[in-house]
Each structure stands twice: as structure tokens, then as C-alpha cells.
């Protein structure tokens, strides 16, 4: 079980001012007209929060692993999950975050490098400082903590796996490399975007959800580049931007769909997940 949204961690998003919300609604008005969505709504929280009821469900199910991505959960929650027999993982993008995660009692740390696709797992300080690459971040965190470290970000073949272990990682976490597998539940327009991507196609943007996330650049990312500072706090920005990706017309959908992908997206290999795992193991060597 992966808790990979802020709404699944007891964090309170900043309240946006009416002026900031209106500015973003005005900015997206033309896109809403183009896609046929009607008036831009007021921003809201589109995801359920991780309340006591949902925590009770997790404690009842007792999954073997619970992974937090958007922040360090409350110490009480950590203790309850560990007492239920769950192994806890949490993402860190800096050494400081890794130390806080270890101090909270989490079992292992996911060292997420800047190359990683999708949302950044940063939860302290200015997101602009969490730009350390995987191969620089892993040994720093390994030297700073005593719990196992899992390398994540930009790992697409056996060489990346071997390098991670050489730097002290106890494991690797691979995401984007599996998106080309037929088992991956991604829509055709997403697959097309991945196939067309080059080694220079991704960048980190806040325009889709309000949190920094690495995506394949499309029209929306390019045209919203000047609005990064104006993006509303997560998840309010998502309530306004993500409906655009549901356009009926596929070409319009491609303009607005967030295609989360790591920097190595050009190295994707289209094969079954089983074949890819076997390939990765063989490439990594003994």
C-alpha cells in the first residue's frame, strides 16, 4: 500500500487567497472554453483526506508494506502501523529529510533523486533545494542514517541497479521503466507520449497539481511555464487543472494530460513486466 498523496498524510494545505484563486481561474478560462468544460470552478480539495476511519481500515487490513511519499506521517500513526506489523517506507529528497524519517521510526528510506518521474517527495523547506540527483543523494543518505536506503529516480537498466548497490543502497525502486509494459494501466494517449519522448523531453512543473512533479512536456506545461509561482497549493491546483486532461477529443487530451515520467524515458523498452524484470536482473549481474 502506497500513501502517495498529501491528502493521505495529516498535513493541512495552505489556504489560498481569493485573489490567487481568481488569477488561476482566469488563466485557465480559455482552456476550459476550448475543451468544452464550461466555467472554471472554484478550487477545492479533490482527494479524500486520511482520517481516522481510513487509518482504521489500513490497521484492519494490515498490509505488509505502507509507503509514504508526500511527507512524514504523525509519530502516532507510525507507531500504530508498526504495531500492526506493517513495514514503513518514506521518501526523502535531502539528507535532512532522511534524518527526520529515521528519527520517526520508519523502517526504510526511499532516496528519491531529481531524475525521478512523477511528484517529488519533498516535505521540508524550499522545493527548489531538493534537486540532488540519485547517484549523489544515495551515498549521502546511506552515510547519514542506519536504516536501509532504497534508491529511486532515473534507474532504467541493470547498470543503474548495480551502481545503486555500489553506492550503498539496499534496494532500488523503479517506476517509469515499467510504463511501456502491456500490463501498465495507461491510456493510449499516455503511451504515445512516452514513445515520442526523447532524453530532453521532461521537466519538473507545478502546473498540474501544485506540487513539483517531473512530466513529459506538452502544450500545457510549455504555456504555463510562466505561471509556476502562481500555481495554487496542492491539491487545489489539481482540482482546476486535471479536468482538462479528460477532454473527449484525444488530441486535446494530449495537450493537457500529465505524463509522469523520469529523465530516462527515452530508454523505455516495450516488453512484458516479467521479461523486463528478468532483463534487469541479468543486466545487473551478480
mmCIF file of C-alpha atoms in Angstrom:
data_model
loop_
_atom_site.group_PDB
_atom_site.id
_atom_site.type_symbol
_atom_site.label_atom_id
_atom_site.label_comp_id
_atom_site.label_asym_id
_atom_site.label_seq_id
_atom_site.Cartn_x
_atom_site.Cartn_y
_atom_site.Cartn_z
ATOM 1 C CA UNK A 1 0.000 0.000 0.000
ATOM 2 C CA UNK A 2 1.409 3.349 -1.029
ATOM 3 C CA UNK A 3 0.213 6.608 0.507
ATOM 4 C CA UNK A 4 1.352 8.812 -2.334
ATOM 5 C CA UNK A 5 -0.808 11.893 -1.944
ATOM 6 C CA UNK A 6 -0.589 14.666 0.622
ATOM 7 C CA UNK A 7 -4.242 14.019 1.341
ATOM 8 C CA UNK A 8 -3.266 10.609 2.736
ATOM 9 C CA UNK A 9 -0.992 12.215 5.331
ATOM 10 C CA UNK A 10 -2.253 14.501 8.097
ATOM 11 C CA UNK A 11 -0.960 17.713 6.552
ATOM 12 C CA UNK A 12 -3.054 20.845 6.188
ATOM 13 C CA UNK A 13 -2.712 22.583 2.812
ATOM 14 C CA UNK A 14 -2.241 26.339 2.854
ATOM 15 C CA UNK A 15 -5.405 28.335 2.301
ATOM 16 C CA UNK A 16 -5.174 30.217 -0.954
ATOM 17 C CA UNK A 17 -6.280 33.820 -1.129
ATOM 18 C CA UNK A 18 -9.323 34.737 -3.209
ATOM 19 C CA UNK A 19 -7.032 36.802 -5.418
ATOM 20 C CA UNK A 20 -4.687 33.878 -6.140
ATOM 21 C CA UNK A 21 -7.575 31.549 -6.867
ATOM 22 C CA UNK A 22 -9.232 34.052 -9.183
ATOM 23 C CA UNK A 23 -5.969 34.629 -11.041
ATOM 24 C CA UNK A 24 -5.627 30.910 -11.788
ATOM 25 C CA UNK A 25 -9.284 30.601 -12.766
ATOM 26 C CA UNK A 26 -8.828 33.475 -15.197
ATOM 27 C CA UNK A 27 -5.653 31.880 -16.569
ATOM 28 C CA UNK A 28 -7.404 28.582 -17.261
ATOM 29 C CA UNK A 29 -10.618 30.108 -18.614
ATOM 30 C CA UNK A 30 -9.524 29.879 -22.254
ATOM 31 C CA UNK A 31 -8.542 26.229 -21.898
ATOM 32 C CA UNK A 32 -11.898 25.355 -20.318
ATOM 33 C CA UNK A 33 -13.688 27.012 -23.228
ATOM 34 C CA UNK A 34 -11.523 25.169 -25.736
ATOM 35 C CA UNK A 35 -12.179 21.773 -24.179
ATOM 36 C CA UNK A 36 -15.861 22.490 -23.583
ATOM 37 C CA UNK A 37 -15.867 22.251 -19.801
ATOM 38 C CA UNK A 38 -17.823 25.408 -19.169
ATOM 39 C CA UNK A 39 -16.930 27.898 -16.406
ATOM 40 C CA UNK A 40 -13.807 27.301 -14.332
ATOM 41 C CA UNK A 41 -14.994 26.178 -10.879
ATOM 42 C CA UNK A 42 -13.780 27.380 -7.522
ATOM 43 C CA UNK A 43 -10.728 25.382 -6.373
ATOM 44 C CA UNK A 44 -11.437 22.608 -3.904
ATOM 45 C CA UNK A 45 -9.744 19.573 -2.383
ATOM 46 C CA UNK A 46 -10.464 16.794 -4.911
ATOM 47 C CA UNK A 47 -8.991 13.928 -2.893
ATOM 48 C CA UNK A 48 -10.225 12.359 0.367
ATOM 49 C CA UNK A 49 -8.189 13.023 3.479
ATOM 50 C CA UNK A 50 -6.509 10.300 5.533
ATOM 51 C CA UNK A 51 -8.794 10.407 8.541
ATOM 52 C CA UNK A 52 -9.226 8.085 11.495
ATOM 53 C CA UNK A 53 -11.719 5.949 9.576
ATOM 54 C CA UNK A 54 -9.247 5.302 6.762
ATOM 55 C CA UNK A 55 -6.438 4.657 9.209
ATOM 56 C CA UNK A 56 -8.648 2.080 10.922
ATOM 57 C CA UNK A 57 -9.155 0.346 7.561
ATOM 58 C CA UNK A 58 -5.403 0.149 6.993
ATOM 59 C CA UNK A 59 -4.880 -1.181 10.500
ATOM 60 C CA UNK A 60 -7.566 -3.802 9.884
ATOM 61 C CA UNK A 61 -6.079 -4.880 6.526
ATOM 62 C CA UNK A 62 -2.525 -4.921 7.929
ATOM 63 C CA UNK A 63 -0.681 -4.644 4.594
ATOM 64 C CA UNK A 64 2.906 -5.862 4.728
ATOM 65 C CA UNK A 65 4.267 -2.525 3.493
ATOM 66 C CA UNK A 66 2.933 1.026 3.814
ATOM 67 C CA UNK A 67 4.866 3.658 1.852
ATOM 68 C CA UNK A 68 4.506 7.413 2.413
ATOM 69 C CA UNK A 69 5.598 9.687 -0.405
ATOM 70 C CA UNK A 70 4.444 13.239 0.325
ATOM 71 C CA UNK A 71 5.682 13.674 3.823
ATOM 72 C CA UNK A 72 6.448 12.164 7.171
ATOM 73 C CA UNK A 73 3.300 10.908 8.925
ATOM 74 C CA UNK A 74 2.487 11.733 12.516
ATOM 75 C CA UNK A 75 4.526 9.770 15.077
ATOM 76 C CA UNK A 76 1.336 8.261 16.493
ATOM 77 C CA UNK A 77 0.404 6.892 13.061
ATOM 78 C CA UNK A 78 3.900 5.464 12.602
ATOM 79 C CA UNK A 79 3.640 3.646 15.916
ATOM 80 C CA UNK A 80 0.152 2.279 15.215
ATOM 81 C CA UNK A 81 1.168 0.948 11.796
ATOM 82 C CA UNK A 82 4.313 -0.661 13.162
ATOM 83 C CA UNK A 83 2.329 -2.299 15.971
ATOM 84 C CA UNK A 84 0.055 -3.713 13.251
ATOM 85 C CA UNK A 85 3.095 -5.398 11.711
ATOM 86 C CA UNK A 86 3.489 -3.057 8.738
ATOM 87 C CA UNK A 87 6.917 -2.242 7.347
ATOM 88 C CA UNK A 88 7.046 1.521 6.765
ATOM 89 C CA UNK A 89 8.822 3.322 3.945
ATOM 90 C CA UNK A 90 9.029 7.070 3.372
ATOM 91 C CA UNK A 91 10.552 9.166 0.581
ATOM 92 C CA UNK A 92 13.352 11.659 1.170
ATOM 93 C CA UNK A 93 14.859 14.105 -1.303
ATOM 94 C CA UNK A 94 17.508 15.515 1.050
ATOM 95 C CA UNK A 95 19.726 14.226 3.843
ATOM 96 C CA UNK A 96 17.798 16.383 6.312
ATOM 97 C CA UNK A 97 14.527 14.687 5.381
ATOM 98 C CA UNK A 98 16.168 11.270 5.667
ATOM 99 C CA UNK A 99 17.339 12.023 9.203
ATOM 100 C CA UNK A 100 13.840 13.113 10.209
ATOM 101 C CA UNK A 101 12.355 9.939 8.731
ATOM 102 C CA UNK A 102 14.802 7.743 10.633
ATOM 103 C CA UNK A 103 14.147 9.618 13.880
ATOM 104 C CA UNK A 104 10.401 8.999 13.462
ATOM 105 C CA UNK A 105 10.945 5.239 13.446
ATOM 106 C CA UNK A 106 10.304 4.482 9.767
ATOM 107 C CA UNK A 107 11.876 1.184 8.694
ATOM 108 C CA UNK A 108 13.493 2.227 5.397
ATOM 109 C CA UNK A 109 14.081 5.382 3.377
ATOM 110 C CA UNK A 110 13.427 5.860 -0.328
ATOM 111 C CA UNK A 111 16.127 8.228 -1.620
ATOM 112 C CA UNK A 112 14.332 9.972 -4.477
ATOM 113 C CA UNK A 113 16.711 11.668 -6.887
ATOM 114 C CA UNK A 114 15.793 14.625 -9.038
ATOM 115 C CA UNK A 115 15.634 12.403 -12.130
ATOM 116 C CA UNK A 116 12.552 10.592 -10.819
ATOM 117 C CA UNK A 117 9.271 10.775 -12.682
ATOM 118 C CA UNK A 118 6.087 11.990 -11.062
ATOM 119 C CA UNK A 119 5.740 14.011 -7.895
ATOM 120 C CA UNK A 120 8.714 14.990 -5.795
ATOM 121 C CA UNK A 121 8.524 13.554 -2.292
ATOM 122 C CA UNK A 122 9.972 16.642 -0.643
ATOM 123 C CA UNK A 123 8.310 17.721 2.598
ATOM 124 C CA UNK A 124 10.647 20.250 4.211
ATOM 125 C CA UNK A 125 11.963 23.631 3.167
ATOM 126 C CA UNK A 126 12.012 25.146 -0.302
ATOM 127 C CA UNK A 127 11.316 22.577 -3.061
ATOM 128 C CA UNK A 128 13.994 24.320 -5.132
ATOM 129 C CA UNK A 129 16.713 22.860 -2.901
ATOM 130 C CA UNK A 130 15.723 19.217 -3.382
ATOM 131 C CA UNK A 131 17.432 18.900 -6.757
ATOM 132 C CA UNK A 132 20.121 16.360 -5.876
ATOM 133 C CA UNK A 133 20.478 13.503 -8.374
ATOM 134 C CA UNK A 134 20.025 9.887 -7.332
ATOM 135 C CA UNK A 135 23.673 8.871 -7.582
ATOM 136 C CA UNK A 136 24.750 11.818 -5.421
ATOM 137 C CA UNK A 137 21.853 11.525 -2.957
ATOM 138 C CA UNK A 138 22.070 7.800 -2.212
ATOM 139 C CA UNK A 139 25.585 7.698 -0.699
ATOM 140 C CA UNK A 140 24.922 10.866 1.305
ATOM 141 C CA UNK A 141 21.801 9.380 2.876
ATOM 142 C CA UNK A 142 23.468 5.976 3.367
ATOM 143 C CA UNK A 143 26.233 7.679 5.354
ATOM 144 C CA UNK A 144 23.746 9.740 7.395
ATOM 145 C CA UNK A 145 21.328 7.032 8.588
ATOM 146 C CA UNK A 146 21.384 3.464 9.868
ATOM 147 C CA UNK A 147 18.188 2.158 8.298
ATOM 148 C CA UNK A 148 18.142 0.607 4.806
ATOM 149 C CA UNK A 149 18.095 3.027 1.862
ATOM 150 C CA UNK A 150 16.230 2.364 -1.386
ATOM 151 C CA UNK A 151 17.457 4.207 -4.479
ATOM 152 C CA UNK A 152 14.822 5.767 -6.766
ATOM 153 C CA UNK A 153 14.923 8.022 -9.784
ATOM 154 C CA UNK A 154 16.360 7.554 -13.267
ATOM 155 C CA UNK A 155 17.015 3.811 -12.905
ATOM 156 C CA UNK A 156 16.099 2.140 -16.179
ATOM 157 C CA UNK A 157 18.545 -0.751 -16.621
ATOM 158 C CA UNK A 158 20.886 -3.087 -14.819
ATOM 159 C CA UNK A 159 23.686 -0.544 -14.775
ATOM 160 C CA UNK A 160 21.582 1.781 -12.644
ATOM 161 C CA UNK A 161 20.768 -1.075 -10.278
ATOM 162 C CA UNK A 162 24.407 -2.117 -9.944
ATOM 163 C CA UNK A 163 25.509 1.483 -9.409
ATOM 164 C CA UNK A 164 22.899 1.972 -6.676
ATOM 165 C CA UNK A 165 24.097 -1.101 -4.784
ATOM 166 C CA UNK A 166 27.717 0.001 -5.211
ATOM 167 C CA UNK A 167 26.785 3.317 -3.562
ATOM 168 C CA UNK A 168 25.317 1.562 -0.536
ATOM 169 C CA UNK A 169 21.628 1.167 -1.408
ATOM 170 C CA UNK A 170 19.867 -1.904 -0.037
ATOM 171 C CA UNK A 171 17.348 -1.908 -2.877
ATOM 172 C CA UNK A 172 16.043 0.030 -5.856
ATOM 173 C CA UNK A 173 12.622 1.370 -6.729
ATOM 174 C CA UNK A 174 11.790 1.508 -10.433
ATOM 175 C CA UNK A 175 8.691 3.165 -11.872
ATOM 176 C CA UNK A 176 8.854 4.736 -15.326
ATOM 177 C CA UNK A 177 10.722 1.766 -16.826
ATOM 178 C CA UNK A 178 7.582 -0.349 -16.382
ATOM 179 C CA UNK A 179 5.168 2.086 -18.070
ATOM 180 C CA UNK A 180 5.889 0.595 -21.503
ATOM 181 C CA UNK A 181 4.886 -2.879 -20.316
ATOM 182 C CA UNK A 182 1.489 -4.086 -21.624
ATOM 183 C CA UNK A 183 0.389 -4.704 -18.028
ATOM 184 C CA UNK A 184 0.697 -0.994 -17.192
ATOM 185 C CA UNK A 185 -2.760 0.561 -16.955
ATOM 186 C CA UNK A 186 -2.084 3.690 -19.002
ATOM 187 C CA UNK A 187 -4.322 5.104 -21.711
ATOM 188 C CA UNK A 188 -3.225 5.088 -25.373
ATOM 189 C CA UNK A 189 -2.523 8.830 -25.478
ATOM 190 C CA UNK A 190 -0.183 8.372 -22.481
ATOM 191 C CA UNK A 191 1.675 5.539 -24.252
ATOM 192 C CA UNK A 192 2.005 7.649 -27.363
ATOM 193 C CA UNK A 193 3.536 10.469 -25.329
ATOM 194 C CA UNK A 194 6.047 8.089 -23.777
ATOM 195 C CA UNK A 195 7.038 6.638 -27.153
ATOM 196 C CA UNK A 196 7.595 10.099 -28.625
ATOM 197 C CA UNK A 197 9.688 11.343 -25.694
ATOM 198 C CA UNK A 198 13.412 11.959 -26.040
ATOM 199 C CA UNK A 199 16.161 12.306 -23.454
ATOM 200 C CA UNK A 200 15.371 16.034 -23.244
ATOM 201 C CA UNK A 201 11.577 15.802 -23.047
ATOM 202 C CA UNK A 202 10.940 16.002 -19.307
ATOM 203 C CA UNK A 203 10.920 18.824 -16.799
ATOM 204 C CA UNK A 204 9.662 19.484 -13.288
ATOM 205 C CA UNK A 205 6.458 21.540 -13.162
ATOM 206 C CA UNK A 206 3.792 22.572 -10.644
ATOM 207 C CA UNK A 207 1.064 23.471 -13.130
ATOM 208 C CA UNK A 208 -0.878 20.199 -12.868
ATOM 209 C CA UNK A 209 -1.295 19.734 -9.111
ATOM 210 C CA UNK A 210 0.582 22.478 -7.287
ATOM 211 C CA UNK A 211 3.399 20.162 -6.241
ATOM 212 C CA UNK A 212 6.629 19.847 -8.242
ATOM 213 C CA UNK A 213 6.473 16.783 -10.474
ATOM 214 C CA UNK A 214 8.522 15.532 -13.430
ATOM 215 C CA UNK A 215 6.452 15.183 -16.595
ATOM 216 C CA UNK A 216 6.875 14.913 -20.338
ATOM 217 C CA UNK A 217 6.459 18.460 -21.594
ATOM 218 C CA UNK A 218 3.309 19.084 -23.583
ATOM 219 C CA UNK A 219 1.412 22.185 -24.614
ATOM 220 C CA UNK A 220 0.041 22.840 -21.127
ATOM 221 C CA UNK A 221 3.455 22.602 -19.458
ATOM 222 C CA UNK A 222 5.041 24.917 -22.015
ATOM 223 C CA UNK A 223 2.289 27.517 -21.959
ATOM 224 C CA UNK A 224 2.017 27.507 -18.167
ATOM 225 C CA UNK A 225 5.774 27.837 -17.612
ATOM 226 C CA UNK A 226 5.400 31.493 -16.678
ATOM 227 C CA UNK A 227 2.732 30.637 -14.093
ATOM 228 C CA UNK A 228 4.782 28.291 -11.875
ATOM 229 C CA UNK A 229 4.776 30.730 -8.970
ATOM 230 C CA UNK A 230 1.053 31.310 -9.416
ATOM 231 C CA UNK A 231 0.111 27.634 -9.181
ATOM 232 C CA UNK A 232 -2.196 27.020 -6.228
ATOM 233 C CA UNK A 233 -1.142 24.828 -3.337
ATOM 234 C CA UNK A 234 -1.607 21.066 -3.691
ATOM 235 C CA UNK A 235 -4.233 19.729 -4.155
ATOM 236 C CA UNK A 236 -6.183 22.894 -5.052
ATOM 237 C CA UNK A 237 -4.347 23.333 -8.359
ATOM 238 C CA UNK A 238 -5.239 19.764 -9.286
ATOM 239 C CA UNK A 239 -8.946 20.482 -8.883
ATOM 240 C CA UNK A 240 -8.669 23.102 -11.648
ATOM 241 C CA UNK A 241 -6.025 21.657 -13.990
ATOM 242 C CA UNK A 242 -6.678 17.920 -14.075
ATOM 243 C CA UNK A 243 -10.228 18.140 -15.520
ATOM 244 C CA UNK A 244 -8.613 19.471 -18.713
ATOM 245 C CA UNK A 245 -6.970 16.075 -19.254
ATOM 246 C CA UNK A 246 -10.405 14.451 -19.551
ATOM 247 C CA UNK A 247 -11.191 16.048 -22.901
ATOM 248 C CA UNK A 248 -13.190 13.808 -25.226
ATOM 249 C CA UNK A 249 -11.005 14.662 -28.211
ATOM 250 C CA UNK A 250 -7.761 12.661 -27.933
ATOM 251 C CA UNK A 251 -5.582 15.370 -29.469
ATOM 252 C CA UNK A 252 -6.900 17.870 -26.927
ATOM 253 C CA UNK A 253 -6.335 15.341 -24.163
ATOM 254 C CA UNK A 254 -2.683 15.033 -25.192
ATOM 255 C CA UNK A 255 -2.312 18.794 -24.781
ATOM 256 C CA UNK A 256 -3.398 18.678 -21.130
ATOM 257 C CA UNK A 257 -2.651 15.167 -19.849
ATOM 258 C CA UNK A 258 0.148 14.928 -17.254
ATOM 259 C CA UNK A 259 2.515 12.225 -18.491
ATOM 260 C CA UNK A 260 4.558 11.474 -15.392
ATOM 261 C CA UNK A 261 7.962 10.121 -16.438
ATOM 262 C CA UNK A 262 11.584 10.090 -15.307
ATOM 263 C CA UNK A 263 14.531 11.577 -17.151
ATOM 264 C CA UNK A 264 15.434 8.260 -18.753
ATOM 265 C CA UNK A 265 12.086 7.949 -20.533
ATOM 266 C CA UNK A 266 13.827 7.603 -23.913
ATOM 267 C CA UNK A 267 15.263 4.281 -22.685
ATOM 268 C CA UNK A 268 11.870 2.591 -22.300
ATOM 269 C CA UNK A 269 11.686 -0.978 -23.553
ATOM 270 C CA UNK A 270 8.363 -2.462 -24.619
ATOM 271 C CA UNK A 271 8.164 -5.958 -23.156
ATOM 272 C CA UNK A 272 6.149 -7.776 -20.540
ATOM 273 C CA UNK A 273 6.797 -6.937 -16.903
ATOM 274 C CA UNK A 274 8.158 -10.451 -16.327
ATOM 275 C CA UNK A 275 10.575 -10.147 -19.221
ATOM 276 C CA UNK A 276 11.697 -6.714 -18.054
ATOM 277 C CA UNK A 277 12.410 -7.934 -14.519
ATOM 278 C CA UNK A 278 14.417 -10.846 -15.906
ATOM 279 C CA UNK A 279 16.292 -8.453 -18.192
ATOM 280 C CA UNK A 280 17.093 -6.076 -15.321
ATOM 281 C CA UNK A 281 18.364 -8.891 -13.127
ATOM 282 C CA UNK A 282 20.564 -10.263 -15.899
ATOM 283 C CA UNK A 283 21.958 -6.811 -16.692
ATOM 284 C CA UNK A 284 22.727 -6.038 -13.061
ATOM 285 C CA UNK A 285 24.898 -9.144 -12.829
ATOM 286 C CA UNK A 286 25.966 -10.913 -9.628
#
